[in-house]
PDB file of C-alpha atoms in Angstrom:
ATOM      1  CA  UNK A   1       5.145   7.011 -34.184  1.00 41.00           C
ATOM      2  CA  UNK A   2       3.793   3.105 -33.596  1.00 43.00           C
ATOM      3  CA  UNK A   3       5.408   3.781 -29.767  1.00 45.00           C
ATOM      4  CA  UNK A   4       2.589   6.234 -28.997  1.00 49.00           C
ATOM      5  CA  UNK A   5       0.296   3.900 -29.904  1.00 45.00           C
ATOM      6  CA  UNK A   6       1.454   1.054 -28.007  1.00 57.00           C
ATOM      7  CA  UNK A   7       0.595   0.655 -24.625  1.00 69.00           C
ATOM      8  CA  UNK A   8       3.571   0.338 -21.693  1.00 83.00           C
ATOM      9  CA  UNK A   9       1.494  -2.792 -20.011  1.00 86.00           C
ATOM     10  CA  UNK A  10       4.543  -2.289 -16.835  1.00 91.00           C
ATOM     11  CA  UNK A  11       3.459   0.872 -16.293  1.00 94.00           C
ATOM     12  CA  UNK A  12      -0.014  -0.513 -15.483  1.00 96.00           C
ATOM     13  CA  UNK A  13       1.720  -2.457 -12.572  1.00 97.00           C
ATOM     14  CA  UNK A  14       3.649   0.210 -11.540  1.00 96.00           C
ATOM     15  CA  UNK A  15       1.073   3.013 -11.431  1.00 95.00           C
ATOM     16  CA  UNK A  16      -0.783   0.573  -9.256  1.00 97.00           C
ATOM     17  CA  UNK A  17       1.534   0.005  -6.517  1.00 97.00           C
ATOM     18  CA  UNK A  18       2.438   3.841  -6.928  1.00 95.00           C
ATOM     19  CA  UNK A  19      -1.286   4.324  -5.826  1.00 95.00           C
ATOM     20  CA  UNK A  20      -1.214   1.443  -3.194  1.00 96.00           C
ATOM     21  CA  UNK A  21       1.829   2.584  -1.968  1.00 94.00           C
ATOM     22  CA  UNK A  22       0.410   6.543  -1.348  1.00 92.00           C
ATOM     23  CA  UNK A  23      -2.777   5.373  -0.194  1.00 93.00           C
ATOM     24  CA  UNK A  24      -1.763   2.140   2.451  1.00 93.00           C
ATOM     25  CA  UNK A  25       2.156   2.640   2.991  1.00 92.00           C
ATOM     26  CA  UNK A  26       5.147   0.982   2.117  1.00 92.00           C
ATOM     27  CA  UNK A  27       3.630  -1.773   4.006  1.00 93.00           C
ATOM     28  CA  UNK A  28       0.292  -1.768   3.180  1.00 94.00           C
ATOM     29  CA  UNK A  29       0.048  -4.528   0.152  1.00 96.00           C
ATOM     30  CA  UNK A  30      -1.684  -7.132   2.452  1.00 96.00           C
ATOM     31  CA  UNK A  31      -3.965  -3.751   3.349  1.00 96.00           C
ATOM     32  CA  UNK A  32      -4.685  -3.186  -0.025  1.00 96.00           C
ATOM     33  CA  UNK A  33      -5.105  -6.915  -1.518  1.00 97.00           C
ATOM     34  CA  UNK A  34      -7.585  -6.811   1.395  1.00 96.00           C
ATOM     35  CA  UNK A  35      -9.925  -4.073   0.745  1.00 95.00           C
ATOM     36  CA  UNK A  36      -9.684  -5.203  -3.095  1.00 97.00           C
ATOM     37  CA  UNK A  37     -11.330  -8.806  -2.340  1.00 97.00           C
ATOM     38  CA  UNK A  38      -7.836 -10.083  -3.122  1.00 98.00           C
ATOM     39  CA  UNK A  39      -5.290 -12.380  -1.282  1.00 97.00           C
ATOM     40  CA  UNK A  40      -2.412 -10.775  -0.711  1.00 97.00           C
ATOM     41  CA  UNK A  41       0.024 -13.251  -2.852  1.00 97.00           C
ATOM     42  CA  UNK A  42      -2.611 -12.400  -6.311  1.00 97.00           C
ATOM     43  CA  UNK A  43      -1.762  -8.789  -5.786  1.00 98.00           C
ATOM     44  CA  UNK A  44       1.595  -9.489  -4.941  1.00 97.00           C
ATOM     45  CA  UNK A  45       1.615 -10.861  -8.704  1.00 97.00           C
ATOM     46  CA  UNK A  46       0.055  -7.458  -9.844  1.00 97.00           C
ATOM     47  CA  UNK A  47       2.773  -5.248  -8.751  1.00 96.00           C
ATOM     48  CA  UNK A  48       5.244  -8.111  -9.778  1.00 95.00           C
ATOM     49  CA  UNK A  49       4.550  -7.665 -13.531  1.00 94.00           C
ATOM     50  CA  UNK A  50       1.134  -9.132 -14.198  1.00 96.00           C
ATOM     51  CA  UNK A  51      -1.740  -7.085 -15.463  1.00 95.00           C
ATOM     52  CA  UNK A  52      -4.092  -7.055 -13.406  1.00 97.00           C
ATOM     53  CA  UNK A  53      -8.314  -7.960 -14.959  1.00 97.00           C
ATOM     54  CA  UNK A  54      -9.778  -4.684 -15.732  1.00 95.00           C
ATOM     55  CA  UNK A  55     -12.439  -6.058 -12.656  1.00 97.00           C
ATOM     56  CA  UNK A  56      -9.268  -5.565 -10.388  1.00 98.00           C
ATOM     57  CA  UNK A  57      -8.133  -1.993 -12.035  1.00 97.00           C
ATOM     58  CA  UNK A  58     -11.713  -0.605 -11.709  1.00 97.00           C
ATOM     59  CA  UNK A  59     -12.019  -1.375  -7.630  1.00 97.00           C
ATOM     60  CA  UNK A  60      -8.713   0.232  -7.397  1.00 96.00           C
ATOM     61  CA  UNK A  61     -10.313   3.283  -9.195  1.00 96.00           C
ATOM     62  CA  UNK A  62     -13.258   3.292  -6.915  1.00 95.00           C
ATOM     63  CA  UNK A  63     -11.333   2.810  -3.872  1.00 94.00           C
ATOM     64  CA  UNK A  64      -9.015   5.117  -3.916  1.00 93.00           C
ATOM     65  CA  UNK A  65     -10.192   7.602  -6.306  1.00 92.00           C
ATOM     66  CA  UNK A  66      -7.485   7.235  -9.027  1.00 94.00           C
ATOM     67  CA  UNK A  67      -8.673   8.044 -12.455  1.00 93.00           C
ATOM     68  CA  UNK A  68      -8.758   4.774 -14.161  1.00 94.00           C
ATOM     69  CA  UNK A  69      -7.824   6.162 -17.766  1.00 93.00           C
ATOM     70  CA  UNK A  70      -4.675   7.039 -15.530  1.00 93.00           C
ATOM     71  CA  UNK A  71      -3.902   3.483 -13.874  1.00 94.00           C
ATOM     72  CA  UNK A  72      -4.318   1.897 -17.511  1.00 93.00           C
ATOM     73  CA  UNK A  73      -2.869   4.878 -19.744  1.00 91.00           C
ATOM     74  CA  UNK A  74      -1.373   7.558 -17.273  1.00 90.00           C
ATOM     75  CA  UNK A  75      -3.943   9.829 -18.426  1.00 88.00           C
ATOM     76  CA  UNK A  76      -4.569  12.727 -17.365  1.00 82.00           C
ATOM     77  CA  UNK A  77      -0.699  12.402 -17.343  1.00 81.00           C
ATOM     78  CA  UNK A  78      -0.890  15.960 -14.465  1.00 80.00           C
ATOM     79  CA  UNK A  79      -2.866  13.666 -12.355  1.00 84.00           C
ATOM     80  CA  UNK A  80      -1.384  13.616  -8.691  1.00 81.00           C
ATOM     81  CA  UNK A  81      -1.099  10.916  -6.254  1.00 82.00           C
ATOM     82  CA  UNK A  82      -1.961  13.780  -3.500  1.00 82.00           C
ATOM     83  CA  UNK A  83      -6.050  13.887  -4.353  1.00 75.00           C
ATOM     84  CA  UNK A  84      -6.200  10.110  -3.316  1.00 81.00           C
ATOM     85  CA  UNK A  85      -7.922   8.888  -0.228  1.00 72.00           C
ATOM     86  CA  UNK A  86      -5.765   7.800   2.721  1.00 76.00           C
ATOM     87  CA  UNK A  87      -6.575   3.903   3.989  1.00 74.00           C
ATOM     88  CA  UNK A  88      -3.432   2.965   6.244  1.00 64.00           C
ATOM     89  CA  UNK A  89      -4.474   0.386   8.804  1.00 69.00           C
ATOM     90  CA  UNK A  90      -2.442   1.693  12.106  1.00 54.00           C
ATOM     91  CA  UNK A  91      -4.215   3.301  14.699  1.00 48.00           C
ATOM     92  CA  UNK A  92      -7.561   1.892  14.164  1.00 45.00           C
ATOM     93  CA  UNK A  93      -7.930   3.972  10.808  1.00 44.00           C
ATOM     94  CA  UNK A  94     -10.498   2.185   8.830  1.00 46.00           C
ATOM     95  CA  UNK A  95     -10.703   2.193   5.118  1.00 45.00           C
ATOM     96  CA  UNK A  96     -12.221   5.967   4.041  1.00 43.00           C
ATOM     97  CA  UNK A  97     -15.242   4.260   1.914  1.00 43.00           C
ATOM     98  CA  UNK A  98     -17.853   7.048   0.461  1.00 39.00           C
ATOM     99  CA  UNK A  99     -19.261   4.316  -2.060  1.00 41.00           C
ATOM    100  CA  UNK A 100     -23.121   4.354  -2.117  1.00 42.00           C
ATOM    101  CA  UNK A 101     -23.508   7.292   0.665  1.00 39.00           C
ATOM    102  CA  UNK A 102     -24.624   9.503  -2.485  1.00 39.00           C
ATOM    103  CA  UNK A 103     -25.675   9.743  -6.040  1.00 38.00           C
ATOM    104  CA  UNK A 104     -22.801  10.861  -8.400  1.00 36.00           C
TER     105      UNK A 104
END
C-alpha cells in the first residue's frame, strides 16, 4: 500500500516529453525549450531524468493545455494526449497561444 502513496518522480519526465513530443514532434525539443523560456540543453535535462521546478511544469500546463495534476501525478489517469494544442514549427506554424485573449 506505501507504493500508492509514493510518487513515480520518472514518470514526471516522461509524461513531459510524451506531451512535447505530441504537441512539437519528434524533433521539436529545441521548439519546446523555446516557447518554455528554456535553453534547449536545461530541457534536454528534463526529459533526461531531472524533475523539472514546478515554475517549468506549470508553463507546460498553460502552453499546451495538459492538466498539470496529470504531468505531476497522471491524473486524470483517462486524460488524452489528443485534446492538446498543436505548436510544430514547419511551415511557418506559430505557437497556438490563447493566453490572456479571455477571462477563464
Amino acid at each position: 500500500m506505501q507504493a500508492e502513496m509514493t510518487m513515480n518522480t520518472g514518470m514526471i519526465c516522461e509524461r513531459l516529453k510524451q506531451v512535447r513530443v505530441h504537441v512539437c514532434g519528434a524533433r521539436g525539443q529545441s521548439h519546446f525549450a523555446g516557447l518554455l523560456n528554456l535553453s534547449p540543453s536545461t530541457y534536454n535535462y528534463y526529459e533526461k531524468g531531472r524533475i523539472p521546478p514546478v515554475d517549468v511544469l506549470d508553463r507546460a500546463a498553460r502552453l499546451t493545455g495538459a492538466p498539470l495534476l496529470w504531468l505531476i501525478r497522471g491524473e486524470p489517469g483517462d486524460f488524452n494526449l489528443e485534446h492538446l494544442k498543436k505548436m510544430a514549427p514547419e511551415a511557418g506554424a506559430g505557437p497556438v497561444e490563447t493566453n490572456g485573449s479571455h477571462a477563464g
